[in-house]
Amino acid sequence: MAGRKSVCCGVSALELTLAVLFVLMTAVSVSLIAVLATRETATGPGSTPPPTSAPQHRPFLIGVGRADCTGPPAEIPLMGYANPQQTAAGIHTRLYSRAFIIDDGRRRVVFVTADVGMVSQRLRLEVLQALQVKYGDLYRQENVVLSGTHTHCGPAGYFQYTLFMISSKGYIKASIEPLVNGIVKSIDIAHRHMKAGRIYRNRGQLEDSSLNRSPHSYMNNPEGERHRYEWNTDKQVVVLKFTDSDGDGIGMLSWFAVHAVSMNYTNHMVSSDNMGYASYLLEQDKNSGELPGQGGFVAGFSSSNLGDVTPNTRGPHCVNTGLPCDYLNSSCPIGGTKMCQGFGPGHDMFDSTRIIGHNIYLKAKELYANAVEEVTGLVQFAHQWVNMTDVTVQINETHTVSTCKPALGHSFAAGTTDGGGDLNFTQGAVEGDPFWDGIRDALLGLPSNQTTECHHPKPILFSTGEELESAGTLSDMEVVIAGLSNVYTHYITTYEEYQVQRYEGASTIYGPHTLSAYLHKFRGLARAIAQDRVSELPVGPEPPFFKNNLFNLLPAAPVDGKPENSSFGDVLQQVYPVYRQGGVVSVTFVAGNPRHSGDIRDKTFVTVEILDNRTNTWQVVHTDASWETRFHWLKGSNRRSNATVEWSIPPTAPSGSYRIRHFGHYKQMKGLRPVITPYEGASDVFRVSASFYYQ
């Protein structure tokens, strides 16, 4: 399981004006994990072998774990659309890390899928450091793969390279610490609960949940290549089913190629988006009666080769006219690329997230239930660090090609139909712009002739790399690309798609032969595994771990204000006395800044509670991790802020008496010393029933 196909979206004016600070990585992590497997089909359709049948193969040791990795839901930019103004202001759903450990008795591997935009090099290095302290060399860079679901609605600030720090307000410890701690905790839980078990695999097709957002680029691929596939995106869903030795399910890991951008760039709430909702649904299904994030069954929905794949299945339209966007450059006659937006299947982004996530969940659940092909054999892995600026590939008997120093093209700044840029760039640009090229030259200097020729036909906007100067056989394979893993390197397009220079091509930072270079390196890893010569692989150039020059542009959260004659937690807008199933409850509290709550993992800002008439006690039925709740934080004037909690009452909610509670912290000065104090508030009791009449 390996891969690097990755993405980020639009670019703001702030990033361009500070482009002189850009630096990108050159040492790239390349990993390959394999289970050298044979297949055994269980007897009986749709079922795993009964526990009484004699085992045909030695079981694996398997561990699964899940942990909260939600960061501060206030004021920190959200990672993905590269818009510093899109800052967090509440929670739609919480973010989780899900870990899966497989051990064949000789070797073990860890695969983690986390609700994060992408795994940065810095994030991975910090996780590996924490694992080394706890476990020594048991979990290390060779056998740990960290993958991001690619949600664009998680807190940013976990990169050490300046390109990303600029759009994220820097390197923010309050963002990266919950990610590191959550990922490590999920591995801890999986490690503690390892037991004998078996793995089954299944695959199927999921239609109507993804769309190619750059079909013009895809059509530039050779006709013979395109005719090998039914679709212009990968529709395959791959599922691994994990069971204990008794055949009881303990977890599932799935891959499907689609961007987690159903929640668009207007959203300000932390959200795990469509892939996270799919995990939520399957875990709620398997952990019946448990609150979100609780229960032993772990369902990981991981990203795959999603580079040009959008969940906005209604396609792009000009929001100001309703007409289709220009096919070649995804722009509108009035408003340019910013007005060209892709639309999902729902009536708003929340509904689209629900529909796409539910589709993915249903297909994975079906494949899980019918997974009967047992995965057996040995666990293998190989890892290298590669200087991607200097890879030479022999493409035929007489010609070699090379990668380039990293550079981003003009179309990178245009963004995509999932989130267009703010400036007058368009996709498909194969010529430079005198105005922006002049600014580039003044800030960064003119790109060298060598770099310009190497990246042709990409017109270079940011020459980021010049700022600082088979003998063996693997049979019966299921190849899965686990995208956005270990280190983020933007995009990988084919040579032919690179020539069109839409967003994806402009964001292929190592030049037109990037894909060939990766294939070359992965062939080398696969050959080493097949020939049992992994130990002979060169380690490659280790990446830096920066300790200096990690700036933070996010100011400390100020002291909190409140209205006169009020307390934090007081209700400003009260609930109604009665609601029907299917309605929406809303209540607003005097609130503090959520950043003052510190580490919010395994906590909640919200509870929805029902009165148990038998014991006269309140029982929590929902938290801020629930799909049915939304926690909005509104920053007002005079350092005051409000928290509005919404609860969409499920049609199946029991009739009864309910209340909504809000928890938080506020900061005040005691002399010269800041003091942070917890508070809580509760709504009036209200009744949920089938009618508006009291019963």
XYZ file of C-alpha atoms in Angstrom:
695
model
C 0.000 0.000 0.000
C 1.686 3.149 -1.102
C 1.300 6.311 -3.126
C 1.693 10.033 -3.317
C -1.126 11.337 -5.507
C -2.083 14.456 -3.699
C -3.851 17.782 -3.925
C -4.471 21.183 -2.501
C -6.703 23.764 -4.030
C -6.915 27.554 -4.520
C -4.281 30.211 -3.895
C -4.815 33.594 -2.289
C -3.212 36.965 -2.878
C -1.403 36.714 0.454
C 0.524 33.667 -0.706
C 1.620 35.430 -3.875
C 2.863 38.559 -2.161
C 4.923 36.487 0.265
C 6.130 34.029 -2.337
C 9.753 34.967 -1.691
C 9.625 32.730 1.383
C 8.565 29.552 -0.438
C 10.554 26.376 0.065
C 9.540 22.841 -0.909
C 10.929 19.496 0.111
C 13.185 17.505 -2.167
C 13.597 14.392 -0.009
C 10.466 12.358 -0.597
C 9.397 9.245 1.280
C 8.642 6.277 -0.966
C 7.103 3.281 0.797
C 5.708 -0.046 -0.307
C 3.879 -2.511 1.911
C 2.902 -5.938 0.650
C 1.184 -8.996 2.013
C 2.511 -11.800 -0.183
C -0.794 -13.546 -0.461
C -2.719 -16.467 -1.787
C -6.467 -16.560 -1.887
C -8.768 -18.937 -0.106
C -12.479 -18.650 -0.805
C -14.671 -19.391 2.180
C -17.447 -21.890 1.746
C -20.921 -20.449 1.749
C -21.857 -17.246 -0.024
C -21.323 -14.028 1.851
C -19.834 -15.528 5.007
C -16.438 -16.092 6.584
C -15.410 -19.650 7.468
C -17.129 -20.916 10.626
C -14.867 -21.029 13.678
C -15.254 -24.799 13.903
C -13.559 -25.392 10.553
C -9.885 -26.309 10.693
C -7.693 -23.283 9.884
C -5.907 -23.592 6.565
C -3.279 -20.977 7.349
C -1.594 -19.486 10.360
C -3.566 -16.422 11.445
C -2.097 -12.966 11.621
C -1.820 -10.936 14.780
C -4.133 -7.979 14.150
C -4.768 -4.800 16.104
C -7.165 -1.945 15.379
C -7.462 1.374 17.173
C -9.186 4.728 16.883
C -8.435 8.002 18.644
C -9.675 11.578 18.547
C -7.237 13.951 16.804
C -9.416 17.086 16.647
C -7.538 20.352 16.980
C -8.706 23.828 18.020
C -12.007 24.659 16.257
C -11.488 28.432 16.292
C -9.450 31.044 14.369
C -6.952 28.575 12.869
C -7.117 28.310 9.047
C -8.595 25.120 7.625
C -6.177 23.065 5.529
C -6.990 22.371 1.892
C -8.341 25.356 0.000
C -5.266 27.497 0.817
C -7.420 30.401 1.944
C -6.128 32.077 5.133
C -9.547 33.703 5.591
C -11.258 30.297 5.873
C -10.695 29.915 9.597
C -12.273 27.443 11.986
C -15.410 28.528 13.825
C -16.983 25.419 15.282
C -17.388 21.674 14.800
C -19.458 19.803 12.230
C -17.889 16.415 13.036
C -14.811 15.430 14.985
C -11.607 14.138 13.413
C -10.215 10.683 14.151
C -7.094 8.645 13.512
C -7.642 4.947 12.771
C -4.746 2.502 13.025
C -4.401 -1.048 11.720
C -1.479 -3.314 12.716
C -0.732 -6.600 10.939
C 1.921 -9.031 12.180
C 2.781 -12.350 10.489
C 5.008 -13.552 13.324
C 8.181 -12.213 11.676
C 7.317 -8.693 10.603
C 4.629 -6.190 11.388
C 3.296 -3.116 9.602
C 1.137 -0.204 10.680
C -1.284 1.596 8.409
C -3.003 4.722 9.707
C -5.752 6.669 7.995
C -6.400 10.002 9.694
C -9.026 12.690 9.127
C -6.468 15.219 7.954
C -5.885 17.097 4.720
C -2.662 15.251 4.035
C 0.219 13.859 6.032
C 3.014 16.389 6.031
C 6.642 15.444 6.329
C 6.790 17.264 9.671
C 3.745 15.426 11.023
C 5.212 12.061 10.089
C 8.599 12.863 11.596
C 7.020 13.944 14.891
C 4.868 10.803 15.004
C 7.922 8.619 14.352
C 9.822 10.394 17.115
C 6.988 9.764 19.577
C 6.758 6.103 18.544
C 10.509 5.657 18.964
C 10.312 6.947 22.537
C 7.530 4.456 23.357
C 8.440 1.421 21.307
C 12.074 1.730 20.258
C 12.543 0.298 16.764
C 9.292 -1.681 16.711
C 7.449 1.046 14.796
C 9.731 3.036 12.522
C 9.816 4.789 9.171
C 10.136 1.519 7.219
C 6.951 -0.129 8.523
C 4.655 2.789 9.342
C 2.455 4.387 6.700
C 0.400 7.451 7.634
C -2.341 8.430 5.192
C -4.732 11.405 5.161
C -8.381 11.214 4.098
C -7.905 14.614 2.445
C -10.639 16.455 4.266
C -10.258 20.166 3.544
C -11.862 21.098 6.876
C -9.248 20.242 9.495
C -7.022 22.763 11.303
C -3.883 23.698 9.361
C -0.460 24.591 10.715
C 1.331 21.213 10.709
C 3.867 21.817 7.911
C 7.478 22.914 8.257
C 7.812 24.243 4.694
C 7.085 27.878 4.049
C 4.702 27.459 1.102
C 2.226 25.814 3.443
C 3.050 27.883 6.506
C 2.145 31.102 4.694
C -1.421 30.012 3.903
C -1.784 28.395 7.350
C -0.543 31.281 9.519
C 2.630 29.366 10.245
C 3.618 26.273 12.185
C 1.025 26.019 14.955
C 1.771 23.691 17.860
C -1.868 23.725 18.954
C -2.717 22.141 15.575
C 0.033 19.576 15.202
C 0.053 18.302 18.803
C -3.477 16.806 18.731
C -2.661 15.192 15.374
C 0.561 13.640 16.654
C -0.996 12.578 19.962
C -4.150 11.254 18.305
C -2.250 9.224 15.710
C 0.089 7.787 18.346
C -2.841 6.985 20.645
C -4.649 5.116 17.854
C -1.493 3.037 17.332
C -1.231 2.495 21.097
C -4.799 1.159 21.210
C -4.207 -1.115 18.212
C -0.955 -2.334 19.800
C -2.627 -3.139 23.145
C -5.478 -5.047 21.529
C -3.549 -7.239 19.106
C -5.033 -10.692 18.783
C -5.044 -13.647 16.411
C -7.248 -12.971 13.442
C -7.814 -13.241 9.729
C -8.079 -10.858 6.788
C -10.477 -11.086 3.858
C -10.601 -8.894 0.796
C -13.257 -7.814 -1.650
C -13.658 -5.242 -4.386
C -16.467 -3.644 -6.329
C -17.505 -0.606 -8.360
C -19.143 2.541 -6.991
C -20.765 4.770 -9.590
C -22.540 8.119 -9.263
C -20.239 9.303 -6.466
C -17.267 10.747 -8.345
C -16.493 12.830 -11.426
C -13.330 13.756 -13.322
C -12.851 17.492 -12.827
C -10.235 17.715 -15.605
C -11.668 15.602 -18.454
C -9.877 17.741 -21.034
C -6.535 16.643 -19.567
C -7.597 13.015 -19.408
C -8.525 13.043 -23.102
C -4.934 13.938 -23.923
C -3.834 10.454 -22.842
C -3.253 7.950 -25.667
C -6.469 6.462 -27.033
C -5.208 2.927 -26.468
C -4.544 3.735 -22.826
C -7.978 5.265 -22.328
C -9.697 2.268 -23.921
C -8.311 0.045 -21.176
C -10.734 1.639 -18.718
C -14.494 1.970 -18.632
C -14.388 5.320 -16.830
C -12.144 8.374 -16.760
C -11.814 7.968 -12.982
C -11.138 4.914 -10.840
C -14.506 3.643 -9.542
C -13.098 0.648 -7.659
C -13.692 0.220 -3.939
C -11.269 -2.159 -2.208
C -12.114 -3.538 1.235
C -10.085 -5.475 3.783
C -12.169 -7.223 6.430
C -10.484 -7.973 9.761
C -11.865 -10.667 12.065
C -10.765 -12.321 15.275
C -10.077 -16.038 15.466
C -13.780 -16.708 16.077
C -14.746 -14.952 12.857
C -16.195 -11.873 14.563
C -15.472 -8.613 12.789
C -13.100 -6.198 14.506
C -12.437 -3.714 11.730
C -12.476 -2.735 8.074
C -10.106 -0.774 5.873
C -11.322 0.582 2.554
C -9.941 2.638 -0.329
C -11.883 4.740 -2.807
C -10.671 7.528 -5.091
C -12.598 10.741 -4.390
C -11.732 14.134 -2.987
C -13.069 14.917 0.470
C -14.352 18.298 -0.711
C -18.111 17.920 -0.398
C -17.746 20.598 2.289
C -16.709 23.590 0.209
C -14.522 26.629 0.812
C -17.372 28.617 2.422
C -17.430 26.205 5.368
C -15.870 27.285 8.671
C -16.553 24.218 10.801
C -14.096 21.411 11.488
C -15.391 18.420 9.527
C -14.235 14.969 8.445
C -16.267 15.422 5.216
C -17.593 12.528 3.099
C -14.943 9.919 3.951
C -15.278 10.644 7.659
C -19.061 10.338 7.420
C -18.681 6.913 5.795
C -16.504 5.832 8.757
C -19.038 7.324 11.156
C -21.921 5.363 9.625
C -20.186 1.984 9.597
C -18.819 2.400 13.121
C -22.243 3.437 14.433
C -23.681 0.397 12.672
C -21.133 -2.043 14.148
C -20.817 -0.377 17.579
C -24.525 -0.320 18.279
C -25.570 1.865 21.198
C -22.204 3.598 21.496
C -21.526 7.299 21.118
C -19.395 8.378 18.121
C -15.727 7.569 18.608
C -16.506 4.750 21.033
C -16.761 0.994 20.565
C -14.263 -1.626 19.470
C -15.010 -1.866 15.749
C -12.836 0.465 13.662
C -13.785 1.448 10.107
C -11.107 3.221 8.091
C -12.003 4.852 4.771
C -8.722 5.826 3.159
C -7.852 8.021 0.200
C -6.529 6.545 -3.014
C -5.659 7.880 -6.498
C -8.026 10.820 -6.144
C -5.980 13.531 -7.879
C -8.543 14.648 -10.501
C -11.609 13.099 -8.851
C -14.310 15.292 -7.327
C -17.466 14.357 -5.392
C -19.247 17.303 -6.999
C -21.097 15.056 -9.407
C -23.331 17.722 -10.954
C -20.224 19.276 -12.420
C -19.037 22.874 -12.615
C -21.327 25.814 -13.380
C -20.990 29.578 -13.248
C -22.636 30.552 -9.975
C -23.603 33.990 -11.280
C -25.350 32.762 -14.434
C -26.078 29.073 -13.910
C -24.436 28.255 -17.258
C -21.722 25.608 -17.701
C -18.139 26.782 -17.250
C -15.692 26.964 -20.131
C -14.635 23.379 -20.862
C -10.956 24.094 -21.497
C -10.040 26.453 -18.657
C -12.944 26.139 -16.155
C -13.726 29.834 -16.036
C -16.754 32.072 -16.503
C -17.183 35.083 -18.820
C -17.885 37.259 -15.790
C -15.938 36.539 -12.628
C -13.336 34.168 -14.095
C -12.315 31.001 -12.250
C -13.768 32.133 -8.921
C -17.298 31.936 -10.332
C -16.786 28.430 -11.750
C -17.729 25.987 -9.022
C -18.528 22.299 -8.919
C -21.789 21.241 -7.297
C -22.513 18.050 -5.414
C -25.683 15.964 -5.541
C -27.341 17.593 -2.525
C -29.174 20.861 -1.980
C -26.205 22.223 0.021
C -22.735 21.094 1.065
C -23.991 19.277 4.162
C -26.496 17.306 2.124
C -23.872 16.521 -0.527
C -21.504 15.286 2.185
C -24.265 13.072 3.512
C -25.134 11.620 0.094
C -21.568 10.879 -1.030
C -20.528 9.531 2.367
C -23.636 7.351 2.557
C -22.947 5.946 -0.918
C -19.380 5.035 0.028
C -20.574 3.481 3.294
C -23.232 1.345 1.597
C -20.797 -0.047 -0.972
C -18.132 -0.778 1.638
C -20.692 -2.410 3.935
C -21.853 -4.633 1.075
C -18.304 -5.633 0.183
C -17.436 -6.223 3.832
C -20.439 -8.504 4.318
C -19.495 -10.573 1.257
C -15.716 -10.666 1.691
C -14.700 -14.329 1.449
C -11.266 -14.272 -0.209
C -8.783 -14.799 2.602
C -5.507 -12.893 2.539
C -2.644 -15.082 3.709
C 1.110 -15.185 3.482
C 3.939 -12.967 4.634
C 4.106 -9.284 5.454
C 6.800 -7.334 3.601
C 7.738 -3.683 3.410
C 10.337 -1.448 1.826
C 11.095 2.248 2.268
C 13.445 4.814 0.752
C 14.031 8.521 0.885
C 14.419 9.837 -2.659
C 15.730 13.146 -3.961
C 12.933 13.685 -6.476
C 14.738 16.600 -8.132
C 17.327 14.286 -9.652
C 15.798 10.986 -10.803
C 16.787 9.658 -14.234
C 14.599 7.047 -15.928
C 15.386 4.950 -19.003
C 12.177 5.122 -21.072
C 13.464 3.085 -24.023
C 16.712 1.690 -25.429
C 18.023 5.071 -26.546
C 16.402 7.750 -24.364
C 16.443 8.759 -20.732
C 14.380 11.439 -18.996
C 14.846 13.240 -15.702
C 12.810 14.965 -13.043
C 13.202 18.679 -12.338
C 13.791 21.013 -9.467
C 10.336 21.653 -7.971
C 8.222 24.398 -9.522
C 4.554 25.315 -9.623
C 2.899 26.550 -12.808
C 0.512 29.420 -13.462
C -2.518 27.118 -13.443
C -1.711 26.164 -9.856
C -2.848 29.646 -8.855
C -6.125 29.181 -10.739
C -7.282 26.516 -8.303
C -9.891 23.963 -9.337
C -13.638 23.746 -9.794
C -13.724 22.571 -6.171
C -12.194 25.874 -5.086
C -10.968 28.524 -7.514
C -8.200 31.024 -6.873
C -8.867 34.679 -6.080
C -6.687 36.103 -8.862
C -6.875 36.283 -12.649
C -5.267 32.927 -13.395
C -6.964 30.261 -15.488
C -6.381 26.555 -15.878
C -4.688 25.326 -19.038
C -2.146 28.153 -19.168
C 0.920 27.135 -21.197
C 2.256 30.676 -21.530
C 3.332 33.024 -18.790
C 1.759 36.332 -17.843
C 4.027 39.423 -18.020
C 2.492 40.985 -14.908
C 2.811 37.955 -12.629
C 6.119 36.878 -14.162
C 7.467 40.345 -13.362
C 6.397 40.017 -9.729
C 7.925 36.547 -9.595
C 11.232 37.771 -11.002
C 11.344 40.681 -8.552
C 10.716 38.437 -5.566
C 12.388 35.164 -6.471
C 14.521 35.899 -9.476
C 14.145 34.594 -13.005
C 13.930 30.768 -13.216
C 17.014 29.270 -14.793
C 16.941 28.145 -18.419
C 17.539 24.578 -17.239
C 14.491 24.615 -14.948
C 12.324 26.343 -17.546
C 13.253 23.808 -20.230
C 12.870 20.873 -17.848
C 9.293 21.873 -16.902
C 8.160 22.741 -20.437
C 5.340 23.373 -21.347
C 4.647 24.574 -17.795
C 5.076 28.356 -17.451
C 6.781 28.592 -14.065
C 5.070 30.739 -11.472
C 7.120 29.670 -8.419
C 10.552 28.137 -8.992
C 10.522 26.746 -5.471
C 13.479 24.424 -5.955
C 15.941 27.240 -6.866
C 15.415 29.353 -3.815
C 18.006 27.399 -1.799
C 19.832 25.671 -3.891
C 12.575 -8.207 -12.250
C 14.047 -11.388 -11.133
C 11.275 -12.035 -8.629
C 7.524 -12.409 -8.965
C 4.634 -11.137 -6.859
C 1.610 -13.217 -7.752
C -2.094 -12.701 -7.121
C -1.656 -9.056 -6.228
C -4.210 -6.434 -5.291
C -2.482 -3.104 -5.911
C -3.870 -0.273 -3.817
C -2.649 3.309 -3.940
C -2.883 4.889 -0.495
C -2.777 8.550 -1.389
C -1.566 11.523 0.645
C 0.731 9.302 2.679
C 3.931 10.060 4.607
C 4.795 13.282 2.778
C 2.829 15.691 0.588
C 4.199 16.487 -2.881
C 1.169 18.011 -4.626
C 0.219 16.041 -7.776
C 1.367 13.314 -10.131
C -0.048 13.425 -13.657
C 0.762 11.417 -16.748
C 3.177 12.963 -19.234
C 0.274 13.615 -21.616
C -1.936 15.291 -19.007
C 1.007 17.426 -17.958
C 1.078 18.959 -21.443
C -2.431 20.436 -20.991
C -1.334 22.318 -17.845
C -4.569 22.394 -15.942
C -4.332 22.654 -12.162
C -3.125 19.097 -11.686
C -0.372 19.417 -14.302
C 0.729 22.797 -12.995
C 0.948 21.246 -9.520
C 3.133 18.322 -10.656
C 6.168 19.960 -9.123
C 8.942 17.662 -10.360
C 8.168 18.081 -14.041
C 6.556 16.091 -16.861
C 8.362 12.842 -16.020
C 7.341 12.715 -12.358
C 5.100 9.683 -12.870
C 7.850 7.777 -14.671
C 10.222 8.526 -11.811
C 7.804 7.253 -9.194
C 7.079 4.111 -11.208
C 10.822 3.544 -11.528
C 11.310 3.849 -7.778
C 8.326 1.664 -6.904
C 9.525 -1.034 -9.312
C 12.799 -1.018 -7.427
C 11.026 -1.441 -4.084
C 8.806 -4.215 -5.454
C 11.816 -6.016 -6.945
C 13.651 -5.806 -3.632
C 10.676 -7.309 -1.807
C 10.253 -10.095 -4.374
C 13.943 -10.982 -4.229
C 14.183 -10.588 -0.428
C 16.844 -7.914 -0.862
C 15.199 -5.039 1.000
C 18.183 -4.757 3.329
C 20.337 -3.836 0.329
C 18.253 -0.793 -0.585
C 20.012 2.514 0.027
C 18.283 4.579 2.698
C 18.492 7.767 0.653
C 18.816 11.386 1.821
C 17.131 11.917 5.187
C 14.739 14.898 5.292
C 15.393 17.859 7.578
C 13.663 18.356 10.911
C 13.630 22.110 11.263
C 14.030 23.560 14.748
C 14.574 27.163 13.723
C 12.679 29.507 11.409
C 9.299 27.904 12.197
C 7.232 31.053 12.411
C 3.723 31.402 13.833
C 1.541 34.262 12.580
C -1.440 33.320 14.772
C -1.715 35.672 17.760
C -2.628 34.330 21.164
C -6.348 34.232 21.880
C -7.293 37.358 23.887
C -9.212 37.487 27.145
C -12.935 36.896 26.787
C -15.628 39.506 27.207
C -19.312 39.049 28.017
C -22.453 41.161 28.246
C -23.063 43.027 31.475
C -24.949 41.164 34.164
C -24.308 37.819 32.480
C -22.108 34.792 33.009
C -20.349 32.483 30.596
C -22.740 29.684 29.749
C -25.851 31.827 30.076
C -28.462 31.261 27.385
C -28.968 34.174 25.000
C -31.531 32.481 22.745
C -33.625 29.808 24.382
C -35.160 26.638 22.962
C -38.864 26.204 22.238
C -40.920 24.053 24.601
C -41.813 21.361 22.026
C -40.225 19.953 18.849
C -41.252 17.217 16.460
C -39.030 14.430 15.208
C -37.237 15.722 12.111
C -37.112 19.296 13.432
C -34.067 21.374 14.378
C -33.370 22.629 17.903
C -31.220 25.731 18.293
C -29.856 27.400 21.417
C -27.245 30.170 21.822
C -24.914 30.613 24.815
C -22.532 33.285 26.075
C -19.233 31.633 25.191
C -15.506 31.802 25.563
C -12.981 31.297 22.793
C -12.720 27.528 22.106
C -8.937 27.887 21.861
C -8.923 28.410 25.626
C -10.135 24.830 26.078
C -6.661 23.549 25.150
C -6.454 19.875 24.236
C -10.053 18.999 23.322
C -9.434 15.372 22.353
C -11.926 12.946 23.920
C -13.984 15.867 25.208
C -17.007 17.699 23.836
C -18.359 21.225 23.610
C -21.899 19.874 23.307
C -24.166 17.214 24.734
C -27.757 16.415 23.879
C -29.324 14.603 26.809
C -32.590 12.753 27.424
C -34.236 12.389 30.812
C -34.525 8.802 31.992
C -37.828 8.841 33.858
C -37.073 5.561 35.590
C -33.960 6.866 37.347
C -34.593 10.615 37.008
C -31.112 11.018 35.493
C -29.901 12.573 32.260
C -28.359 10.322 29.599
C -26.101 11.660 26.822
C -27.414 10.702 23.375
C -25.281 13.004 21.188
C -22.004 14.937 21.420
C -20.248 17.362 19.070
C -18.891 14.266 17.285
C -22.414 13.334 16.205
C -23.599 13.963 12.679
C -26.856 15.349 14.080
C -25.207 18.230 15.995
C -23.481 21.401 14.845
C -21.433 23.604 17.120
C -21.100 27.153 15.751
C -18.741 29.652 17.364
C -19.347 33.304 16.478
C -16.717 35.886 17.330
C -18.259 39.272 18.039
C -17.042 42.722 19.071
C -15.470 43.711 22.385
C -13.899 40.247 22.678
C -17.351 38.727 23.117
C -18.400 35.506 21.441
C -21.434 33.260 21.248
C -21.845 29.530 20.782
C -24.901 28.267 18.927
C -25.725 24.583 19.133
C -28.042 22.993 16.599
C -29.531 19.531 16.900
C -31.258 17.982 13.903
C -33.688 15.614 15.607
C -33.607 12.183 13.966
C -36.980 10.816 12.840
C -36.273 7.839 15.110
C -35.567 9.933 18.234
C -37.605 8.668 21.204
C -40.285 10.964 22.532
C -39.296 12.474 25.843
C -37.743 15.359 27.717
C -34.399 16.697 26.474
C -31.863 19.393 27.189
C -28.743 20.715 25.437
C -25.585 21.520 27.376
C -22.540 23.524 26.305
C -19.068 23.281 27.848
C -16.130 25.612 27.401
C -13.440 27.767 28.970
C -12.926 31.517 29.236
C -9.817 33.591 29.893
C -9.605 36.606 32.182
C -6.756 38.538 33.762
C -6.141 38.262 37.507
C -3.696 41.081 38.010
C -1.005 40.461 35.403
C -1.709 36.759 35.203
C -4.110 35.180 32.680
C -6.465 32.657 34.264
C -8.505 30.144 32.290
C -11.711 28.928 33.919
C -14.147 26.201 32.808
C -17.837 26.954 32.432
C -20.972 25.173 31.325
C -24.523 26.087 30.425
C -27.781 24.285 29.806
C -30.907 25.007 27.837
C -34.391 24.775 29.247
C -35.923 21.333 29.161
C -37.899 20.747 25.968
C -40.021 17.901 24.731
C -39.653 15.890 21.536
C -42.820 14.222 20.336
C -44.742 13.244 17.244
C -46.865 16.414 17.461
C -46.622 19.956 18.788
C -49.217 19.284 21.462
C -48.207 18.419 24.998
C -48.805 14.810 25.854
